[in-house]
Every structure is written in structure tokens, then in C-alpha cells.
mmCIF file of C-alpha atoms in Angstrom:
data_model
loop_
_atom_site.group_PDB
_atom_site.id
_atom_site.type_symbol
_atom_site.label_atom_id
_atom_site.label_comp_id
_atom_site.label_asym_id
_atom_site.label_seq_id
_atom_site.Cartn_x
_atom_site.Cartn_y
_atom_site.Cartn_z
ATOM 1 C CA UNK Z 5 265.213 -137.282 202.542
ATOM 2 C CA UNK Z 6 265.033 -133.573 203.266
ATOM 3 C CA UNK Z 7 262.216 -132.228 205.377
ATOM 4 C CA UNK Z 8 260.816 -128.726 205.566
ATOM 5 C CA UNK Z 9 262.748 -128.246 208.799
ATOM 6 C CA UNK Z 10 266.061 -128.725 207.008
ATOM 7 C CA UNK Z 11 265.312 -125.776 204.711
ATOM 8 C CA UNK Z 12 266.765 -123.200 204.345
ATOM 9 C CA UNK Z 13 270.468 -123.980 204.475
ATOM 10 C CA UNK Z 14 273.195 -121.349 204.638
ATOM 11 C CA UNK Z 15 275.759 -121.939 201.896
ATOM 12 C CA UNK Z 16 278.079 -119.116 202.933
ATOM 13 C CA UNK Z 17 280.532 -117.132 200.861
ATOM 14 C CA UNK Z 18 282.409 -120.331 200.046
ATOM 15 C CA UNK Z 19 279.239 -121.814 198.599
ATOM 16 C CA UNK Z 20 278.711 -118.811 196.344
ATOM 17 C CA UNK Z 21 282.295 -118.985 195.100
ATOM 18 C CA UNK Z 22 282.021 -122.746 194.580
ATOM 19 C CA UNK Z 23 278.833 -122.242 192.555
ATOM 20 C CA UNK Z 24 280.529 -119.625 190.404
ATOM 21 C CA UNK Z 25 283.601 -121.827 189.917
ATOM 22 C CA UNK Z 26 281.363 -124.701 188.841
ATOM 23 C CA UNK Z 27 279.589 -122.416 186.387
ATOM 24 C CA UNK Z 28 282.880 -121.191 184.945
ATOM 25 C CA UNK Z 29 284.489 -124.623 184.724
ATOM 26 C CA UNK Z 30 281.384 -126.518 183.641
ATOM 27 C CA UNK Z 31 282.086 -129.261 186.161
ATOM 28 C CA UNK Z 32 279.949 -130.231 189.159
ATOM 29 C CA UNK Z 33 279.938 -133.689 190.696
ATOM 30 C CA UNK Z 34 276.230 -133.685 191.620
ATOM 31 C CA UNK Z 35 275.058 -133.198 188.036
ATOM 32 C CA UNK Z 36 275.490 -135.491 185.008
ATOM 33 C CA UNK Z 37 278.420 -134.754 182.728
ATOM 34 C CA UNK Z 38 278.068 -131.925 180.221
ATOM 35 C CA UNK Z 39 275.025 -130.419 181.974
ATOM 36 C CA UNK Z 40 277.133 -127.377 182.920
ATOM 37 C CA UNK Z 41 279.419 -127.449 179.891
ATOM 38 C CA UNK Z 42 280.120 -123.860 178.720
ATOM 39 C CA UNK Z 43 279.513 -125.023 175.137
ATOM 40 C CA UNK Z 44 275.825 -125.455 176.028
ATOM 41 C CA UNK Z 45 275.410 -121.678 176.282
ATOM 42 C CA UNK Z 46 273.359 -121.844 173.056
ATOM 43 C CA UNK Z 47 270.617 -123.560 175.077
ATOM 44 C CA UNK Z 48 271.363 -122.313 178.597
ATOM 45 C CA UNK Z 49 271.240 -118.579 177.877
ATOM 46 C CA UNK Z 50 267.868 -118.514 176.053
ATOM 47 C CA UNK Z 51 266.355 -120.909 178.602
ATOM 48 C CA UNK Z 52 267.832 -119.098 181.599
ATOM 49 C CA UNK Z 53 266.805 -115.672 180.314
ATOM 50 C CA UNK Z 54 263.352 -116.481 178.920
ATOM 51 C CA UNK Z 55 262.191 -119.625 180.765
ATOM 52 C CA UNK Z 56 264.057 -119.708 184.099
ATOM 53 C CA UNK Z 57 261.453 -121.858 185.937
ATOM 54 C CA UNK Z 58 261.572 -124.550 183.245
ATOM 55 C CA UNK Z 59 265.377 -124.405 183.030
ATOM 56 C CA UNK Z 60 265.738 -124.695 186.817
ATOM 57 C CA UNK Z 61 263.288 -127.592 187.127
ATOM 58 C CA UNK Z 62 265.055 -129.387 184.265
ATOM 59 C CA UNK Z 63 268.419 -129.085 186.019
ATOM 60 C CA UNK Z 64 267.051 -130.004 189.459
ATOM 61 C CA UNK Z 65 265.220 -133.028 188.028
ATOM 62 C CA UNK Z 66 268.481 -134.160 186.414
ATOM 63 C CA UNK Z 67 270.267 -133.759 189.754
ATOM 64 C CA UNK Z 68 267.656 -135.836 191.577
ATOM 65 C CA UNK Z 69 267.826 -138.574 188.932
ATOM 66 C CA UNK Z 70 271.615 -138.527 189.195
ATOM 67 C CA UNK Z 71 271.193 -139.229 192.913
ATOM 68 C CA UNK Z 72 268.973 -142.220 192.182
ATOM 69 C CA UNK Z 73 265.577 -140.628 192.807
ATOM 70 C CA UNK Z 74 262.644 -140.944 190.438
ATOM 71 C CA UNK Z 75 262.137 -137.492 188.989
ATOM 72 C CA UNK Z 76 261.545 -135.929 185.583
ATOM 73 C CA UNK Z 77 260.822 -132.503 184.178
ATOM 74 C CA UNK Z 78 257.450 -133.693 182.896
ATOM 75 C CA UNK Z 79 256.448 -134.936 186.344
ATOM 76 C CA UNK Z 80 257.497 -131.683 188.014
ATOM 77 C CA UNK Z 81 255.672 -129.584 185.428
ATOM 78 C CA UNK Z 82 252.490 -131.625 185.777
ATOM 79 C CA UNK Z 83 252.683 -131.302 189.560
ATOM 80 C CA UNK Z 84 253.461 -127.576 189.650
ATOM 81 C CA UNK Z 85 252.107 -126.348 186.307
ATOM 82 C CA UNK Z 86 250.058 -123.475 187.712
ATOM 83 C CA UNK Z 87 252.944 -122.297 189.899
ATOM 84 C CA UNK Z 88 255.366 -122.456 186.966
ATOM 85 C CA UNK Z 89 253.000 -120.398 184.795
ATOM 86 C CA UNK Z 90 252.588 -117.770 187.525
ATOM 87 C CA UNK Z 91 256.354 -117.618 188.077
ATOM 88 C CA UNK Z 92 256.977 -117.262 184.347
ATOM 89 C CA UNK Z 93 254.411 -114.467 183.991
ATOM 90 C CA UNK Z 94 255.872 -112.568 186.949
ATOM 91 C CA UNK Z 95 259.360 -113.019 185.542
ATOM 92 C CA UNK Z 96 258.426 -111.808 182.065
ATOM 93 C CA UNK Z 97 256.601 -108.810 183.539
ATOM 94 C CA UNK Z 98 259.632 -107.922 185.669
ATOM 95 C CA UNK Z 99 261.952 -108.433 182.696
ATOM 96 C CA UNK Z 100 259.791 -106.143 180.557
ATOM 97 C CA UNK Z 101 259.722 -103.439 183.232
ATOM 98 C CA UNK Z 102 263.480 -103.627 183.714
ATOM 99 C CA UNK Z 103 264.094 -103.486 179.982
ATOM 100 C CA UNK Z 104 261.641 -100.649 179.402
ATOM 101 C CA UNK Z 105 263.032 -98.642 182.309
ATOM 102 C CA UNK Z 106 266.623 -99.117 181.193
ATOM 103 C CA UNK Z 107 265.721 -98.260 177.597
ATOM 104 C CA UNK Z 108 263.965 -95.055 178.654
ATOM 105 C CA UNK Z 109 266.924 -93.952 180.770
ATOM 106 C CA UNK Z 110 269.458 -94.756 178.052
ATOM 107 C CA UNK Z 111 267.418 -92.847 175.457
ATOM 108 C CA UNK Z 112 267.308 -89.875 177.812
ATOM 109 C CA UNK Z 113 271.077 -90.023 178.265
ATOM 110 C CA UNK Z 114 271.498 -90.312 174.494
ATOM 111 C CA UNK Z 115 269.511 -87.138 173.883
ATOM 112 C CA UNK Z 116 271.619 -85.302 176.461
ATOM 113 C CA UNK Z 117 274.776 -86.602 174.800
ATOM 114 C CA UNK Z 118 273.651 -85.565 171.321
ATOM 115 C CA UNK Z 119 272.840 -82.082 172.585
ATOM 116 C CA UNK Z 120 276.246 -81.792 174.279
ATOM 117 C CA UNK Z 121 278.021 -83.151 171.191
ATOM 118 C CA UNK Z 122 276.232 -80.650 168.949
ATOM 119 C CA UNK Z 123 277.425 -77.819 171.176
ATOM 120 C CA UNK Z 124 280.996 -79.156 171.090
ATOM 121 C CA UNK Z 125 281.943 -79.380 167.419
ATOM 122 C CA UNK Z 126 284.770 -81.919 167.475
ATOM 123 C CA UNK Z 127 285.178 -85.471 166.237
ATOM 124 C CA UNK Z 128 283.354 -87.606 168.818
ATOM 125 C CA UNK Z 129 285.991 -90.211 169.592
ATOM 126 C CA UNK Z 130 286.880 -90.456 173.287
ATOM 127 C CA UNK Z 131 285.491 -87.006 174.154
ATOM 128 C CA UNK Z 132 284.324 -86.000 177.630
ATOM 129 C CA UNK Z 133 280.703 -86.051 176.457
ATOM 130 C CA UNK Z 134 281.102 -89.543 175.068
ATOM 131 C CA UNK Z 135 282.758 -90.853 178.233
ATOM 132 C CA UNK Z 136 280.055 -89.320 180.439
ATOM 133 C CA UNK Z 137 277.361 -90.933 178.299
ATOM 134 C CA UNK Z 138 279.146 -94.298 178.469
ATOM 135 C CA UNK Z 139 279.349 -94.111 182.284
ATOM 136 C CA UNK Z 140 275.623 -93.371 182.528
ATOM 137 C CA UNK Z 141 274.769 -96.290 180.261
ATOM 138 C CA UNK Z 142 277.029 -98.660 182.198
ATOM 139 C CA UNK Z 143 275.491 -97.622 185.542
ATOM 140 C CA UNK Z 144 271.986 -98.164 184.169
ATOM 141 C CA UNK Z 145 272.885 -101.606 182.869
ATOM 142 C CA UNK Z 146 274.574 -102.492 186.171
ATOM 143 C CA UNK Z 147 271.448 -101.644 188.174
ATOM 144 C CA UNK Z 148 269.128 -103.443 185.757
ATOM 145 C CA UNK Z 149 271.385 -106.483 185.635
ATOM 146 C CA UNK Z 150 271.669 -106.591 189.417
ATOM 147 C CA UNK Z 151 267.889 -106.559 189.868
ATOM 148 C CA UNK Z 152 267.527 -109.264 187.225
ATOM 149 C CA UNK Z 153 270.126 -111.413 188.980
ATOM 150 C CA UNK Z 154 268.395 -111.200 192.361
ATOM 151 C CA UNK Z 155 264.937 -111.868 190.925
ATOM 152 C CA UNK Z 156 266.207 -114.825 188.916
ATOM 153 C CA UNK Z 157 267.950 -116.186 192.004
ATOM 154 C CA UNK Z 158 264.652 -116.063 193.908
ATOM 155 C CA UNK Z 159 262.834 -117.879 191.101
ATOM 156 C CA UNK Z 160 265.495 -120.590 191.197
ATOM 157 C CA UNK Z 161 264.959 -120.880 194.969
ATOM 158 C CA UNK Z 162 261.227 -121.429 194.408
ATOM 159 C CA UNK Z 163 261.938 -124.059 191.760
ATOM 160 C CA UNK Z 164 264.404 -125.874 194.021
ATOM 161 C CA UNK Z 165 261.778 -126.066 196.759
ATOM 162 C CA UNK Z 166 259.204 -127.311 194.234
ATOM 163 C CA UNK Z 167 261.616 -129.964 192.962
ATOM 164 C CA UNK Z 168 262.059 -131.195 196.535
ATOM 165 C CA UNK Z 169 258.247 -131.229 196.892
ATOM 166 C CA UNK Z 170 258.305 -129.077 200.008
ATOM 167 C CA UNK Z 171 255.075 -127.784 201.467
ATOM 168 C CA UNK Z 172 254.530 -124.046 200.920
ATOM 169 C CA UNK Z 173 257.343 -123.841 198.381
ATOM 170 C CA UNK Z 174 257.060 -120.060 198.014
ATOM 171 C CA UNK Z 175 257.451 -119.492 201.759
ATOM 172 C CA UNK Z 176 260.345 -121.945 201.930
ATOM 173 C CA UNK Z 177 261.953 -120.190 198.963
ATOM 174 C CA UNK Z 178 261.758 -116.841 200.748
ATOM 175 C CA UNK Z 179 263.645 -118.384 203.646
ATOM 176 C CA UNK Z 180 266.257 -119.857 201.301
ATOM 177 C CA UNK Z 181 266.699 -116.578 199.443
ATOM 178 C CA UNK Z 182 267.007 -114.265 202.432
ATOM 179 C CA UNK Z 183 269.169 -116.640 204.465
ATOM 180 C CA UNK Z 184 271.561 -116.816 201.523
ATOM 181 C CA UNK Z 185 271.226 -113.177 200.502
ATOM 182 C CA UNK Z 186 274.947 -112.547 201.259
ATOM 183 C CA UNK Z 187 275.848 -115.291 198.777
ATOM 184 C CA UNK Z 188 273.555 -113.871 196.104
ATOM 185 C CA UNK Z 189 274.901 -110.366 196.722
ATOM 186 C CA UNK Z 190 278.449 -111.671 196.345
ATOM 187 C CA UNK Z 191 277.506 -113.253 193.019
ATOM 188 C CA UNK Z 192 275.931 -109.935 192.027
ATOM 189 C CA UNK Z 193 279.066 -107.991 192.964
ATOM 190 C CA UNK Z 194 281.393 -110.351 191.100
ATOM 191 C CA UNK Z 195 279.116 -110.319 188.053
ATOM 192 C CA UNK Z 196 278.897 -106.521 187.965
ATOM 193 C CA UNK Z 197 282.661 -106.139 188.364
ATOM 194 C CA UNK Z 198 283.406 -108.751 185.693
ATOM 195 C CA UNK Z 199 281.035 -107.287 183.118
ATOM 196 C CA UNK Z 200 282.086 -103.714 183.944
ATOM 197 C CA UNK Z 201 285.735 -104.609 183.384
ATOM 198 C CA UNK Z 202 284.826 -106.420 180.174
ATOM 199 C CA UNK Z 203 282.740 -103.545 178.805
ATOM 200 C CA UNK Z 204 285.352 -100.934 179.691
ATOM 201 C CA UNK Z 205 288.028 -103.030 178.015
ATOM 202 C CA UNK Z 206 285.825 -103.325 174.949
ATOM 203 C CA UNK Z 207 285.167 -99.562 174.957
ATOM 204 C CA UNK Z 208 288.908 -98.829 175.177
ATOM 205 C CA UNK Z 209 289.579 -101.263 172.355
ATOM 206 C CA UNK Z 210 286.831 -99.734 170.220
ATOM 207 C CA UNK Z 211 288.134 -96.202 170.745
ATOM 208 C CA UNK Z 212 291.673 -97.205 169.798
ATOM 209 C CA UNK Z 213 290.346 -99.178 166.842
ATOM 210 C CA UNK Z 214 288.394 -96.176 165.541
ATOM 211 C CA UNK Z 215 291.242 -93.770 166.233
ATOM 212 C CA UNK Z 216 293.644 -95.958 164.290
ATOM 213 C CA UNK Z 217 291.265 -96.152 161.368
ATOM 214 C CA UNK Z 218 290.542 -92.423 161.383
ATOM 215 C CA UNK Z 219 294.195 -91.408 161.563
ATOM 216 C CA UNK Z 220 295.819 -93.981 159.293
ATOM 217 C CA UNK Z 221 292.921 -95.237 157.206
ATOM 218 C CA UNK Z 222 293.897 -98.823 158.040
ATOM 219 C CA UNK Z 223 291.900 -100.731 160.639
ATOM 220 C CA UNK Z 224 293.570 -103.500 162.594
ATOM 221 C CA UNK Z 225 292.122 -106.847 163.554
ATOM 222 C CA UNK Z 226 288.597 -106.503 164.953
ATOM 223 C CA UNK Z 227 288.335 -108.355 168.260
ATOM 224 C CA UNK Z 228 284.618 -107.606 168.707
ATOM 225 C CA UNK Z 229 283.568 -111.220 168.188
ATOM 226 C CA UNK Z 230 285.969 -112.331 170.931
ATOM 227 C CA UNK Z 231 284.265 -109.968 173.366
ATOM 228 C CA UNK Z 232 280.877 -111.346 172.299
ATOM 229 C CA UNK Z 233 281.985 -114.913 173.059
ATOM 230 C CA UNK Z 234 283.385 -113.870 176.450
ATOM 231 C CA UNK Z 235 280.094 -112.143 177.304
ATOM 232 C CA UNK Z 236 278.138 -115.288 176.422
ATOM 233 C CA UNK Z 237 280.531 -117.472 178.424
ATOM 234 C CA UNK Z 238 280.211 -115.271 181.512
ATOM 235 C CA UNK Z 239 276.425 -115.040 181.232
ATOM 236 C CA UNK Z 240 276.144 -118.816 181.015
ATOM 237 C CA UNK Z 241 278.386 -119.159 184.074
ATOM 238 C CA UNK Z 242 276.299 -116.666 186.079
ATOM 239 C CA UNK Z 243 273.017 -118.419 185.248
ATOM 240 C CA UNK Z 244 274.531 -121.778 186.223
ATOM 241 C CA UNK Z 245 275.952 -120.334 189.457
ATOM 242 C CA UNK Z 246 272.564 -118.894 190.450
ATOM 243 C CA UNK Z 247 270.908 -122.246 189.808
ATOM 244 C CA UNK Z 248 273.502 -124.118 191.884
ATOM 245 C CA UNK Z 249 273.445 -121.601 194.747
ATOM 246 C CA UNK Z 250 269.652 -121.724 194.970
ATOM 247 C CA UNK Z 251 269.672 -125.518 194.870
ATOM 248 C CA UNK Z 252 272.321 -125.691 197.591
ATOM 249 C CA UNK Z 253 270.345 -123.280 199.763
ATOM 250 C CA UNK Z 254 267.325 -125.556 199.485
ATOM 251 C CA UNK Z 255 269.451 -128.591 200.365
ATOM 252 C CA UNK Z 256 269.514 -130.163 196.911
ATOM 253 C CA UNK Z 257 273.269 -129.674 196.440
ATOM 254 C CA UNK Z 258 276.195 -129.548 198.828
ATOM 255 C CA UNK Z 259 279.474 -127.766 198.190
ATOM 256 C CA UNK Z 260 282.681 -129.162 199.640
ATOM 257 C CA UNK Z 261 283.938 -125.758 200.773
ATOM 258 C CA UNK Z 262 280.679 -124.180 201.931
ATOM 259 C CA UNK Z 263 279.564 -123.945 205.528
ATOM 260 C CA UNK Z 264 276.258 -125.622 204.772
ATOM 261 C CA UNK Z 265 274.163 -125.596 207.889
ATOM 262 C CA UNK Z 266 270.510 -125.550 208.836
#
């Protein structure tokens, strides 16, 4: 049984990579089968984005049951209901502020782009104005996504400490989060790079697709739905990796290749 003294644990860079690999592959030996299956993104993404405390407690309760301990989501919610409600309200408020801030910035960039496009009377396909606008939008989304990732990681740390029934779960979660901040930052960096590459590839494809249609009148195969599926797959993997990394930092999980130490 873990004690408060055994928390936090340092999972290291290897732990972060192991968590991400588990999220991508959908396989982790300390969880029941299919709990990380990429095909569950239909449930994981809405739960992870809108109800992260409930999602995390559900996964951590499943992990504890898998290890032979008596634990259920209902029991954890009844024990920590007020804390879960407070966490959820803080999360939704932060999500709203991030979304509103990003939307305001993107609208401002759009107005600047429209003004520049009006002054430059050419077909707006791959122009300098369009590329500058795209870079501004991508940077805004990167910053917003990075802040969301870190905040969600902290919420998962709190939930892991609650699942382990540690005293002063919020204080213990702060220790888990900051001790493993390098791991969370690595996950952030990999996520930003992966989505940036994906979005730039999609933008290049879209430009070529529109150019081909404008010049020849015949559009080729539209791969947009493939990019949508890849985005959903990556988002599900990131949410799962954050949950696993936070749980490992609290001592609930252990990665084979991480330098897990007190």
C-alpha cells in the first residue's frame, strides 16, 4: 500500500514516452483489456475534454480493481464529490477562457488577413497573406493547446491522489505535477510537433487540392476525412498518455522503462 511519503514519484523521460506509446498502441498491462483501445475515442475524447475528473477516476478505479483492490467509480465519487465538482468547475472555466481568448485572437488575425487580401487583388490560394494568417492561427492554437494539456495533466494528478485516498490530495498532486513537469513538458512538445506537422500537411494538401480544382476543374480524391480520423486518434492517445503519466507519478502505475523513484 502506498503512503503519502511515497508520493510523488519521478517517472522520467522514459515514463513519459512509455505513457505516450501506451496511448498510441492502446495496450497497457496495468489496465483491463480494451480500456485504452484507440477505437474507444468516441467515449474517451468527450469524457477527457469535458469531464476529465470523472474520466480519470473511472480509469484509476479500473486500474485498482485490476490489481485486486476494492474500488469503484461510484465509491470514489461519493467520497470526493465536492472535490470533483470544484475541479470540474475550474476546468470548465479555464477551458472557456482558453477558447474565448483563442477565438478573439483568431478573429483579430482574420480581420487583418481580410484587409490585406482586399488590398492585394489576387486569387487567395497560397498567397503570402494567407500563409501569414495560417501561421498566426497555428501559433494561437499551439499555445492554447499547450495550456490545456498542462492543466488537464494537473487535474489527472489530483484525481490519481484522490483514487489512492491520500491525505491532502491537492497538495500531493502539486508535488506529483511539479516533480514530473519535465515529463509533462515532453508530452506537450511531442503533441505540439505532431499536430503542427499534421495541420501543415493538411494545409498543403488543401492548397494543392484547391489549385487542381481551380486550374483543371476536376478535383481529386478528398483526403480530409483521413486527417480528421488521425486528429481524433492522436487526441485520444494524448489524453490517455496524460492519464497514465499522472497515475504513474502518484504511484498508481509503474512503467518498465521509467526511472520511477521517490
